[in-house]
Short mmCIF file of C-alpha atoms and ligand atoms in Angstrom, two decimals:
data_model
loop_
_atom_site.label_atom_id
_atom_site.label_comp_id
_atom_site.label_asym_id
_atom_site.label_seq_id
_atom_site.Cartn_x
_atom_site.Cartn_y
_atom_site.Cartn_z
CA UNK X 1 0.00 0.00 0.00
CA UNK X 2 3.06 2.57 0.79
CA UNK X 3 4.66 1.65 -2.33
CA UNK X 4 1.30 2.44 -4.41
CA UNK X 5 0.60 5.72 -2.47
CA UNK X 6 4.29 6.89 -3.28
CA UNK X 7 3.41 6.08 -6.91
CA UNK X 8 0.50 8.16 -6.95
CA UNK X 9 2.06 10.93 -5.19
CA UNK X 10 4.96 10.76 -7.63
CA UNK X 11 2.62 10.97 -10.84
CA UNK X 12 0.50 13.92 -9.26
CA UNK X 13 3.75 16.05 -8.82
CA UNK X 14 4.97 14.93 -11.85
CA UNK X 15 1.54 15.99 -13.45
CA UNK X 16 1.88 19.64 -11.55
CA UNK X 17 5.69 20.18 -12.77
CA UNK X 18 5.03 19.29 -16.16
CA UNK X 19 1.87 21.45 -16.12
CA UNK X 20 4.18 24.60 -14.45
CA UNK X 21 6.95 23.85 -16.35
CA UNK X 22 5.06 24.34 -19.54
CA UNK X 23 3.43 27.71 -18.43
CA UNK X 24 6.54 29.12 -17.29
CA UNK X 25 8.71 27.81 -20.45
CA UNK X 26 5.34 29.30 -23.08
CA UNK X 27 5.80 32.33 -21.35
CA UNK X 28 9.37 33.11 -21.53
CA UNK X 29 9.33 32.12 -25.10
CA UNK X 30 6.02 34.63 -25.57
CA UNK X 31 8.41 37.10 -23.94
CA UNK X 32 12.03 36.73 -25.77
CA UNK X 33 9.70 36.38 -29.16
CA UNK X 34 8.07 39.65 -28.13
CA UNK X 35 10.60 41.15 -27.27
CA UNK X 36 12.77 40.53 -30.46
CA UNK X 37 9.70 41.14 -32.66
CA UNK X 38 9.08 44.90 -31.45
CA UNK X 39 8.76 47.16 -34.25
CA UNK X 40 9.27 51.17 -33.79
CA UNK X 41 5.85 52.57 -33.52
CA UNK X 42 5.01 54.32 -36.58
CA UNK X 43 2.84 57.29 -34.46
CA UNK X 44 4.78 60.16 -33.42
CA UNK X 45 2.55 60.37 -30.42
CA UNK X 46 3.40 56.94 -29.36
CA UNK X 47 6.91 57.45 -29.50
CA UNK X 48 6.80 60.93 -27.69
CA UNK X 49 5.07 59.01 -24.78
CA UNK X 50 8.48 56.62 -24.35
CA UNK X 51 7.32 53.56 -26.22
CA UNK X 52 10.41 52.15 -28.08
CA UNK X 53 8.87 49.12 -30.01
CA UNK X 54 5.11 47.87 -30.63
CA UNK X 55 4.22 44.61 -31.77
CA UNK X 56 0.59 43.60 -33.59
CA UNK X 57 -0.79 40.36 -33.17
CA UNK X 58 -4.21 38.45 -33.34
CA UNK X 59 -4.57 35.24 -31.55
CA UNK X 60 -7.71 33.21 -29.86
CA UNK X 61 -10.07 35.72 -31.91
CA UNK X 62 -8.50 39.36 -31.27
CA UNK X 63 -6.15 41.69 -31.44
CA UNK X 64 -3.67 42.35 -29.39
CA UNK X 65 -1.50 45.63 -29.03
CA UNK X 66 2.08 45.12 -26.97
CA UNK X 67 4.13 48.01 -26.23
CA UNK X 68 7.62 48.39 -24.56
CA UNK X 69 8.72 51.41 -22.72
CA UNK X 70 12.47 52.28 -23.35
CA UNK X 71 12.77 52.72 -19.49
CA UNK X 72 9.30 53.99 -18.03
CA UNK X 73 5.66 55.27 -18.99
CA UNK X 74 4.74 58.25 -17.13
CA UNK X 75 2.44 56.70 -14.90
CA UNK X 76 2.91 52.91 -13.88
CA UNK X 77 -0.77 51.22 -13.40
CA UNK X 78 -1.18 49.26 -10.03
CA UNK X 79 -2.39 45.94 -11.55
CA UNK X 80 1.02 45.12 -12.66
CA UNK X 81 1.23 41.51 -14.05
CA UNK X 82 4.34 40.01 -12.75
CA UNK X 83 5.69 36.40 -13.70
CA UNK X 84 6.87 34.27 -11.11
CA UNK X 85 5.03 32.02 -9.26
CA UNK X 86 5.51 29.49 -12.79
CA UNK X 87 8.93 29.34 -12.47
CA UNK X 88 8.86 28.76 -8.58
CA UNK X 89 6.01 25.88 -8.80
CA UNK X 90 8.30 24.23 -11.21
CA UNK X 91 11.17 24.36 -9.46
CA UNK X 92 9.58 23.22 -6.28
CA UNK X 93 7.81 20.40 -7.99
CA UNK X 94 10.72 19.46 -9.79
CA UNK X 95 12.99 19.34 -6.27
CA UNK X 96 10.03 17.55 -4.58
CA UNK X 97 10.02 14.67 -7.24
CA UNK X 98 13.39 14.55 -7.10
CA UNK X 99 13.32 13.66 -3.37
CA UNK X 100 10.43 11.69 -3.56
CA UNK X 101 11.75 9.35 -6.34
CA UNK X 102 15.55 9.32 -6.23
CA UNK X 103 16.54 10.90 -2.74
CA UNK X 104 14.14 8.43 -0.80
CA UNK X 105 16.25 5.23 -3.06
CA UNK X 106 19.57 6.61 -3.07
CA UNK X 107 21.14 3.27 -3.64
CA UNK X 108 18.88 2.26 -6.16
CA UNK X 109 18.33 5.83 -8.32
CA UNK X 110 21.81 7.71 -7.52
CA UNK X 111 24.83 5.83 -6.73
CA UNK X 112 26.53 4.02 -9.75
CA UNK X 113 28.35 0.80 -9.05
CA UNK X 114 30.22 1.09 -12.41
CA UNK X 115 31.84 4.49 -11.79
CA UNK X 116 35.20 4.31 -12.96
CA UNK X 117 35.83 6.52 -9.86
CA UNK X 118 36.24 4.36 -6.92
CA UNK X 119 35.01 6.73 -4.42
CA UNK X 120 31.68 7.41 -6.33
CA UNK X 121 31.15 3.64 -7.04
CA UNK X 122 31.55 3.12 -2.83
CA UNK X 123 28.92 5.94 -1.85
CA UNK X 124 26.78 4.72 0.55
CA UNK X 125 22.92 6.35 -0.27
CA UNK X 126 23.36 9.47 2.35
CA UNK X 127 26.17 10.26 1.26
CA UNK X 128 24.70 9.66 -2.70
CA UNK X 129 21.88 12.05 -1.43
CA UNK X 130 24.34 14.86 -0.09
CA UNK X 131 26.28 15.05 -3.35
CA UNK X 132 22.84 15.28 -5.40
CA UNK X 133 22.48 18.31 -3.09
CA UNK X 134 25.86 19.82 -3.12
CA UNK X 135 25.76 19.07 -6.46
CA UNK X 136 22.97 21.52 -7.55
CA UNK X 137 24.04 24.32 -4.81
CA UNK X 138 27.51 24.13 -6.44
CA UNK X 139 26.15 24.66 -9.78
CA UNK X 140 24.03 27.42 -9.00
CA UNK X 141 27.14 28.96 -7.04
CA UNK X 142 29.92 28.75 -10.22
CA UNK X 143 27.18 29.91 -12.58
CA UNK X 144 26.27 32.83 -10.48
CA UNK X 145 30.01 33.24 -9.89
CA UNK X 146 30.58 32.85 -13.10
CA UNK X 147 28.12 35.69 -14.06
CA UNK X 148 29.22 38.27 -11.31
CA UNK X 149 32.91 38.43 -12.11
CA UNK X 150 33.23 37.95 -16.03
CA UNK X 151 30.06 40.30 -17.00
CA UNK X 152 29.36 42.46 -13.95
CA UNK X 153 28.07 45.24 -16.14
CA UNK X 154 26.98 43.06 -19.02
CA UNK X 155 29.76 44.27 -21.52
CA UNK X 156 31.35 40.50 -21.50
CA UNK X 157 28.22 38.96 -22.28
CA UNK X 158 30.06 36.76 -25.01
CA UNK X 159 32.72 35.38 -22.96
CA UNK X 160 30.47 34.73 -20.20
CA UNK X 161 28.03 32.62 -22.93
CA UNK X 162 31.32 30.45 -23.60
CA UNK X 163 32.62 30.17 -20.12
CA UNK X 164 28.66 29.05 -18.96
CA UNK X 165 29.35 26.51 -22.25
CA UNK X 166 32.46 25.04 -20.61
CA UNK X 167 30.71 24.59 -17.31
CA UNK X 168 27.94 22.88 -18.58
CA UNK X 169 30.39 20.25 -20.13
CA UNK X 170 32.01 20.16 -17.04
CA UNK X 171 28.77 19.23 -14.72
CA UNK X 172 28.22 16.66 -18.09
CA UNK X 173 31.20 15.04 -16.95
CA UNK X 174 31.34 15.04 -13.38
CA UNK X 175 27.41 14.23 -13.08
CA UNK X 176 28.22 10.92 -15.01
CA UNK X 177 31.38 9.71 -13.29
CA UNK X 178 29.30 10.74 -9.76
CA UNK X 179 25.98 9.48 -10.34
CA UNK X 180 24.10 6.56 -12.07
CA UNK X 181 23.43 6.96 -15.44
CA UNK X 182 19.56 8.31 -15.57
CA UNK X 183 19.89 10.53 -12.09
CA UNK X 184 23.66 12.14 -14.03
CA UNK X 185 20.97 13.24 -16.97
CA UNK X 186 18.21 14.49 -14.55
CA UNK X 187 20.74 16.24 -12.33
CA UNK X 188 22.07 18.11 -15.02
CA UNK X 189 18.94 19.03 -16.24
CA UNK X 190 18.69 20.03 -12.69
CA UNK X 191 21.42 22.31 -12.22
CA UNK X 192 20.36 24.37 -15.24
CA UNK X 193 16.89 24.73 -14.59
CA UNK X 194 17.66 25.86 -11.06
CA UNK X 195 20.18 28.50 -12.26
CA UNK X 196 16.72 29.18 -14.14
CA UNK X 197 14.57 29.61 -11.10
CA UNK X 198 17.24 31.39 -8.87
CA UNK X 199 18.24 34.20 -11.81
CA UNK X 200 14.47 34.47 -11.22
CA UNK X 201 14.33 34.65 -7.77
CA UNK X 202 17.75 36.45 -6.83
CA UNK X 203 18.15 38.85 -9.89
CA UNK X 204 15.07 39.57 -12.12
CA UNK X 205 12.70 39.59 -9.48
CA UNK X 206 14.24 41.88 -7.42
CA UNK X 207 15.39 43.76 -9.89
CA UNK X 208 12.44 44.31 -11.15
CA UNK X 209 11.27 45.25 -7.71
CA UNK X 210 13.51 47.64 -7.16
CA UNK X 211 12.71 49.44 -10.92
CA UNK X 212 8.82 49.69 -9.83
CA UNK X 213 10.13 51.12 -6.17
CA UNK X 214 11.96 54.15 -7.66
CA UNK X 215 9.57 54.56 -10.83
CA UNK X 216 6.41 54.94 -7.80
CA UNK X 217 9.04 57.34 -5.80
CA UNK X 218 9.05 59.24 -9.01
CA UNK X 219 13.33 58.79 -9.22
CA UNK X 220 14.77 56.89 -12.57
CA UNK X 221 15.76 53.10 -12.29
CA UNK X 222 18.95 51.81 -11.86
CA UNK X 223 19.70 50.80 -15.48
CA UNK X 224 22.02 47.56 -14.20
CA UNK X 225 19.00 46.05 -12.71
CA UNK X 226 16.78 46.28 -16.44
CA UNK X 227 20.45 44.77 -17.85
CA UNK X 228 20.83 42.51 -15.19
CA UNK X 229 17.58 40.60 -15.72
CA UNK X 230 18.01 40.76 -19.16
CA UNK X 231 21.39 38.87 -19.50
CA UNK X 232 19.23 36.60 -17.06
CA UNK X 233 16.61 35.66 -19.04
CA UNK X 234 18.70 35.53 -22.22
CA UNK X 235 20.53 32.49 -20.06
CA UNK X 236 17.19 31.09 -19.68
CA UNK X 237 15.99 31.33 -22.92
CA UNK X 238 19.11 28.80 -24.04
CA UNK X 239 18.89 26.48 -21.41
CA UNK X 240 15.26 25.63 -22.21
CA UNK X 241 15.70 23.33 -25.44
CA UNK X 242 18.29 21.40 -23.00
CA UNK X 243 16.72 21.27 -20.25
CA UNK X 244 13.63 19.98 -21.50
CA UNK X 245 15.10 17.04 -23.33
CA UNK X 246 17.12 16.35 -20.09
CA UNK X 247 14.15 15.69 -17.99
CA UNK X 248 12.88 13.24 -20.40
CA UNK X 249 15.85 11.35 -21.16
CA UNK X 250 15.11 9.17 -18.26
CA UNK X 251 12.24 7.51 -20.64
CA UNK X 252 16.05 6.43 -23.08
CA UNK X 253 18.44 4.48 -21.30
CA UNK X 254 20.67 4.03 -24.72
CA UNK X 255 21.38 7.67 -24.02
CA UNK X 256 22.27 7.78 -19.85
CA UNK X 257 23.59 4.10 -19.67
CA UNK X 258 25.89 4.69 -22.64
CA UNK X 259 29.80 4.84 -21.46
CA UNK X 260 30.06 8.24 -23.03
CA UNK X 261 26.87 9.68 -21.88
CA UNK X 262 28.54 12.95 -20.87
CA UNK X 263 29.53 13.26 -24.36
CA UNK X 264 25.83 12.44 -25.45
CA UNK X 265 24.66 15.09 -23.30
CA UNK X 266 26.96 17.87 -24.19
CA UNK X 267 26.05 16.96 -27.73
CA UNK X 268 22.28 17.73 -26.80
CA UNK X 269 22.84 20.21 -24.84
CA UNK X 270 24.56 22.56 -27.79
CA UNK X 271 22.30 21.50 -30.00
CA UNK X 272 19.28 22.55 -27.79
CA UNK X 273 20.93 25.98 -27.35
CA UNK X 274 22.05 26.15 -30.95
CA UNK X 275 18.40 25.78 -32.62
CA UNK X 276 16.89 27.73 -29.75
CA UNK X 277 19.22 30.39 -31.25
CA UNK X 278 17.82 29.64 -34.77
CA UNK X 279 14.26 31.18 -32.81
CA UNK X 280 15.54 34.08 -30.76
CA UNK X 281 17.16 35.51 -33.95
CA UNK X 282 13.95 34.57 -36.16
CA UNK X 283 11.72 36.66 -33.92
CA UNK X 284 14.32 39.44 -34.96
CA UNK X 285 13.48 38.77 -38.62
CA UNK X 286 16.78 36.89 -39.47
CA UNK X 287 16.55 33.39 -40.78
CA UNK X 288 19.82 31.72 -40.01
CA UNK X 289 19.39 27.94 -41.32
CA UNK X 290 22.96 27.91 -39.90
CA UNK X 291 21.90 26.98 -36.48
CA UNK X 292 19.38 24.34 -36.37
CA UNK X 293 21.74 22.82 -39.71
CA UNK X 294 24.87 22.75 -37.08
CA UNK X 295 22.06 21.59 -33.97
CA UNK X 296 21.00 18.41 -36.37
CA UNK X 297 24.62 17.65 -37.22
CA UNK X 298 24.81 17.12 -33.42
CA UNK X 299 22.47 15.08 -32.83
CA UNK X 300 23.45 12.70 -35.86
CA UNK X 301 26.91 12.68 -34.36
CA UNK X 302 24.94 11.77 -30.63
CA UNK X 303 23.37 8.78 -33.00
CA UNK X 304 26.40 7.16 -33.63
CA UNK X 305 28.18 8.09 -30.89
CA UNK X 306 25.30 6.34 -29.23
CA UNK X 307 25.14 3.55 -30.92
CA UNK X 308 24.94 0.09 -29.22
CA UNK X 309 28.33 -1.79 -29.82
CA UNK X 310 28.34 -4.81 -31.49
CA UNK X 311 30.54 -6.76 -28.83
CA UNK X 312 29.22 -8.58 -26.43
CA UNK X 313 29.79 -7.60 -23.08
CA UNK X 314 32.28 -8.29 -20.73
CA UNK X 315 34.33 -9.66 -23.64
CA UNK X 316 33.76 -13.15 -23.25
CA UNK X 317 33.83 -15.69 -25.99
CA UNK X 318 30.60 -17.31 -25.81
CA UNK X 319 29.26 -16.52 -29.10
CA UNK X 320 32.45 -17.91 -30.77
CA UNK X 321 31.33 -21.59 -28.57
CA UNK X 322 28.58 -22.76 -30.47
CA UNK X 323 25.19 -21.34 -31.28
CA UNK X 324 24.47 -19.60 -28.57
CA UNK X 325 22.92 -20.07 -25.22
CA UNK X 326 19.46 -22.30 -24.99
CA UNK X 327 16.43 -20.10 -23.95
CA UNK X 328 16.10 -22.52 -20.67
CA UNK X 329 19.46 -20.53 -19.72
CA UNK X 330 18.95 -17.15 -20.81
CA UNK X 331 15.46 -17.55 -18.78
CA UNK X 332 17.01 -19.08 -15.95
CA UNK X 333 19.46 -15.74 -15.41
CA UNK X 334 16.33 -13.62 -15.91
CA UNK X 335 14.48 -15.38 -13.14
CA UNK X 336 17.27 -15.25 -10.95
CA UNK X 337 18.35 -11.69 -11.75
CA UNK X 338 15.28 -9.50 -12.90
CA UNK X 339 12.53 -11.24 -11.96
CA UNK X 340 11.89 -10.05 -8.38
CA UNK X 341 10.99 -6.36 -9.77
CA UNK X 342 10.12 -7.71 -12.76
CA UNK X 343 7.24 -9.47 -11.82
CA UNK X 344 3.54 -8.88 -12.43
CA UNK X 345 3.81 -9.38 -8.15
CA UNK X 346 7.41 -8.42 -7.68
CA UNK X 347 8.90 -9.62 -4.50
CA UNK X 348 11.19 -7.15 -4.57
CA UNK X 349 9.88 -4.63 -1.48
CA UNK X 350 10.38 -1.22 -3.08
CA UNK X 351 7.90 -2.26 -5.54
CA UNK X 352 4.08 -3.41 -6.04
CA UNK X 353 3.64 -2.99 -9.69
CA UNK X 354 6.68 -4.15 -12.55
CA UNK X 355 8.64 -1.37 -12.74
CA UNK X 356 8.50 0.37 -16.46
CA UNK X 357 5.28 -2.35 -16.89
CA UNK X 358 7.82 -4.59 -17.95
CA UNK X 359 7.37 -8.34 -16.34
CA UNK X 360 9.53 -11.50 -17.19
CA UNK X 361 7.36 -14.03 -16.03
CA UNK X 362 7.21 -16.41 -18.75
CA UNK X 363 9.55 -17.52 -21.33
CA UNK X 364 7.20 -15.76 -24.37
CA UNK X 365 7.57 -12.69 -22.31
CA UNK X 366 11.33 -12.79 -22.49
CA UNK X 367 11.64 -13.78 -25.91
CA UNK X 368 9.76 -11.04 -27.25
CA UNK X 369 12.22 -8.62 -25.61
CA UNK X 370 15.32 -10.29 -26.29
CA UNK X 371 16.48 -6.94 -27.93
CA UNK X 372 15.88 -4.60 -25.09
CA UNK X 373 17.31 -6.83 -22.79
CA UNK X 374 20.63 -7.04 -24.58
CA UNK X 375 20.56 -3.53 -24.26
CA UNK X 376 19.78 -2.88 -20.84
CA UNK X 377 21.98 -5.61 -19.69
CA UNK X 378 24.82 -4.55 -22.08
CA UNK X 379 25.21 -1.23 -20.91
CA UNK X 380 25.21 -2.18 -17.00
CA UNK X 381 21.58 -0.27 -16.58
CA UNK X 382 20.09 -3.50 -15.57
CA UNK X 383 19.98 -5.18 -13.03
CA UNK X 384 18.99 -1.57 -11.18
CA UNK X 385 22.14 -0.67 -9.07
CA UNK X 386 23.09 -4.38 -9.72
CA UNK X 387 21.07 -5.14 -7.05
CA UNK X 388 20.73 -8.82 -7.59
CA UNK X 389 24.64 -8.96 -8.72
CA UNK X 390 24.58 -10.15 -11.90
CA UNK X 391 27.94 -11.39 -13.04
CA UNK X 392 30.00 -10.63 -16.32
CA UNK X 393 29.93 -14.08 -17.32
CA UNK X 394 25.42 -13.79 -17.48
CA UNK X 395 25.99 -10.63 -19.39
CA UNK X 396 28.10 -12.35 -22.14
CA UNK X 397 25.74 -15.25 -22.09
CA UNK X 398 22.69 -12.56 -22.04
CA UNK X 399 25.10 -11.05 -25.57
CA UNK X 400 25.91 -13.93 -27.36
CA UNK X 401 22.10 -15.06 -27.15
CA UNK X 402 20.46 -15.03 -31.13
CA UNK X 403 17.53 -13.53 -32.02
C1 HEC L 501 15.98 -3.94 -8.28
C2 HEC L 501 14.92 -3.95 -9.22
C3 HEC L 501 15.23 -4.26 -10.67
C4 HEC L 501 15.90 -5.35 -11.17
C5 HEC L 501 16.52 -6.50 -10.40
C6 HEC L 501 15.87 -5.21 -12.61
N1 HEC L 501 15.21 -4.08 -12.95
FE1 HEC L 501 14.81 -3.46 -14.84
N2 HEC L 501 13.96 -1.78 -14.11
C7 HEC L 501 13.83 -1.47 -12.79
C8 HEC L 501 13.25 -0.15 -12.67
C9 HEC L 501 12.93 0.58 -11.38
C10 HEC L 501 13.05 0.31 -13.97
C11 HEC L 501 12.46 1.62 -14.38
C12 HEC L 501 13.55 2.60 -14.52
C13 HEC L 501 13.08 3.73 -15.31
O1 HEC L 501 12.03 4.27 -15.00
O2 HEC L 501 13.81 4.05 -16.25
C14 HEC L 501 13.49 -0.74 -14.86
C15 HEC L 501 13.44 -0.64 -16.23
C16 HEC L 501 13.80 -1.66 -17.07
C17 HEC L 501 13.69 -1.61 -18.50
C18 HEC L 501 13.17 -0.43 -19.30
C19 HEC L 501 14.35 0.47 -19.54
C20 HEC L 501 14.01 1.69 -20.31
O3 HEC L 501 14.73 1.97 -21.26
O4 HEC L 501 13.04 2.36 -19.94
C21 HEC L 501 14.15 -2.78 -18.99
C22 HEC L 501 14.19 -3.22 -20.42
C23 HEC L 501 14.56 -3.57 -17.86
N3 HEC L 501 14.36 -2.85 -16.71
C24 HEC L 501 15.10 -4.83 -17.95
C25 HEC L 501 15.66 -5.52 -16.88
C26 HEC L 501 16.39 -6.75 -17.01
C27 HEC L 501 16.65 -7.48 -18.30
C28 HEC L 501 16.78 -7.10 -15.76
C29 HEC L 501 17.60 -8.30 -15.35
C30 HEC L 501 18.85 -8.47 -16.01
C31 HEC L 501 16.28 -6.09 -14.84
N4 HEC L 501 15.61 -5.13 -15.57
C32 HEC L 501 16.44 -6.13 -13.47
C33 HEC L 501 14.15 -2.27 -11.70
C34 HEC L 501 14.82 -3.47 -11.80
#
């Protein structure tokens, strides 16, 4: 019964960060498009009152009329709409998931066994749970860092874009050698979209406050804090495409349980920023086919960098024995190994329903999955956390099996 009310507790916060996450993402892409798509206003009048750009639009049966003050209208109404609360729900529902799913099965969801660093491999699950946290402070801390000291007054904006680049390869790499395979993706995804929340919360927010506080006290803003948020967002606006495909790459375990999944990653993550860049500058009225061309040659160098080896695992010369293992052996390791989660009544007491719906209960069952298994079990994903120590020897029979 616990195990079923975690489930449905997990799926209704997944349900409400999905559901935030997609108001607060449509809305900062309304805004950068906006914002890039603002025309001078052709009326004197208009312009004499401070507006800088207009934009036209019709949508959902009307017209709509956007204006954007160069710094401030004369008079600021009181029904101010200010955007927020989106970004914070996410967050929140995002870190509450996280805790709920991975933090409360360290061992399972976090540590990796493989590692190549010893250390990592060793973790025991508290200490798997306070690296996930230092993990995303520290990220938020260089980032921020980062910002502060290379762009303080926005006029390095360019080198700052690179040095955030390098970073994010960085927290590729060290996510993967640190954490299992699926939590190394999710983290990631993790330590962007929290830089996302906290520029909000720390910088554009209060920014923002502080512009309305001297525009109502009748004194002229601080242009750094109108900058500020700015080189903010424009972060955010890049880290979207990546982030997005980040949380969902726990659905593809040929991408996390690959040996080079930090090279995967980094591969998705520039080409998420690259055709998000083929948008922002779009909205501007330039069409640069350059981007999203350079984006796809990424991702067809992630598909064969991805690419399941041929070898069987482990290295072991079964396949060159004979014709291959009998199904009453390949079954036999899959009853011993997978079978207690992957049951239709799993016996296994962190779960009450097959995990992923997959069950191995019958020899049909098996053989119509013989391809995903080699794959999970060639890459080290499954067994979760090895759990039921599989050894390298099942994993070459479990390769040299034929289809
Ligand atoms: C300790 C429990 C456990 C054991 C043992 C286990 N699995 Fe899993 N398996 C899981 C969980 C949990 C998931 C779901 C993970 C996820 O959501 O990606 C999963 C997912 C899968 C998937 C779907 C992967 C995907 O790409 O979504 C396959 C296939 C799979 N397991 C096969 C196996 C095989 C084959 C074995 C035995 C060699 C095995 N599992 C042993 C817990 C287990």
């Amino acid at each position: 019964m616990d195990a079923y009310l975690l489930e449905f507790a997990n799926m209704l916060l997944r349900w409400l960060h999905v559901i935030a996450a997609v108001a607060w993402i449509g809305e900062s892409i309304y805004f950068v498009m906006l914002d890039n798509g603002l025309k001078t206003p052709k009326d004197e009048a208009c312009r004499k009152k401070g507006v800088f750009g207009e934009m036209w639009a019709v949508h959902g049966g009307g017209f709509y009329h956007n204006q954007k003050y160069a710094t401030s209208p004369e008079k600021l109404p009181d029904d101010l709409h200010w955007s927020f609360w989106k970004s914070y729900t996410t967050w929140l529902s995002g870190f509450a998931l996280f805790t709920l799913l991975y933090m409360a099965n360290p061992s399972f969801y976090l540590v990796n066994p493989n590692s190549a660093w010893e250390w990592a491999a060793n973790m025991t699950g508290w200490q798997a749970n306070v690296m996930a946290l230092l993990f995303l402070l520290g990220g938020w801390v260089v980032y921020n860092e980062l910002c502060k000291r290379i762009s303080p007054n926005m006029e390095r904006d360019g080198v700052l874009s690179i040095a955030v680049a390098v970073m994010m390869v960085v927290v590729a790499y060290l996510s993967v050698h640190i954490f299992s395979g699926r939590a190394a993706f999710l983290l990631t995804g993790a330590v962007m979209a929290t830089a996302m929340s906290a520029n909000v919360f720390f910088w554009i927010i209060p920014g923002q406050r502080r512009m309305v506080k001297a525009l109502k006290a009748g004194e002229t803003p601080n242009p750094i804090d109108g900058k500020r948020g700015k080189q903010r967002s424009v972060h955010n606006t890049y880290f979207t495409l990546p982030v997005v495909l980040l949380m969902i790459s726990n659905h593809y375990s040929f991408l996390y349980a690959h040996e080079l999944a930090w090279v995967i990653m980094t591969l998705f993550i520039f080409a998420g920023a690259l055709i998000r860049q083929f948008f922002v500058l779009m909205h501007s009225g330039q069409i640069k086919p350059a981007y999203p061309a350079a984006g796809v040659v990424l991702i067809l160098i992630s598909v064969w960098v991805a690419a399941p080896s041929s070898a069987p695992a482990g290295g072991t010369d079964v396949a060159a024995a004979g014709d291959g293992p009998s199904v009453a052996e390949v079954s036999g390791i899959i009853n011993e190994r997978c079978v207690t989660c992957h049951s239709r009544e799993p016996s296994h007491p962190s779960f009450n329903s097959a995990p992923a719906g997959i069950t191995y209960d019958s020899d049909e069952n098996i053989l119509n999955s013989i391809a995903q298994i080699k794959q999970v079990v060639g890459s080290n994903y499954m067994p979760l956390g090895n759990m039921t120590q599989m050894t390298d020897e099942e994993r070459a029979v479990i390769a040299a099996w034929q289809e």
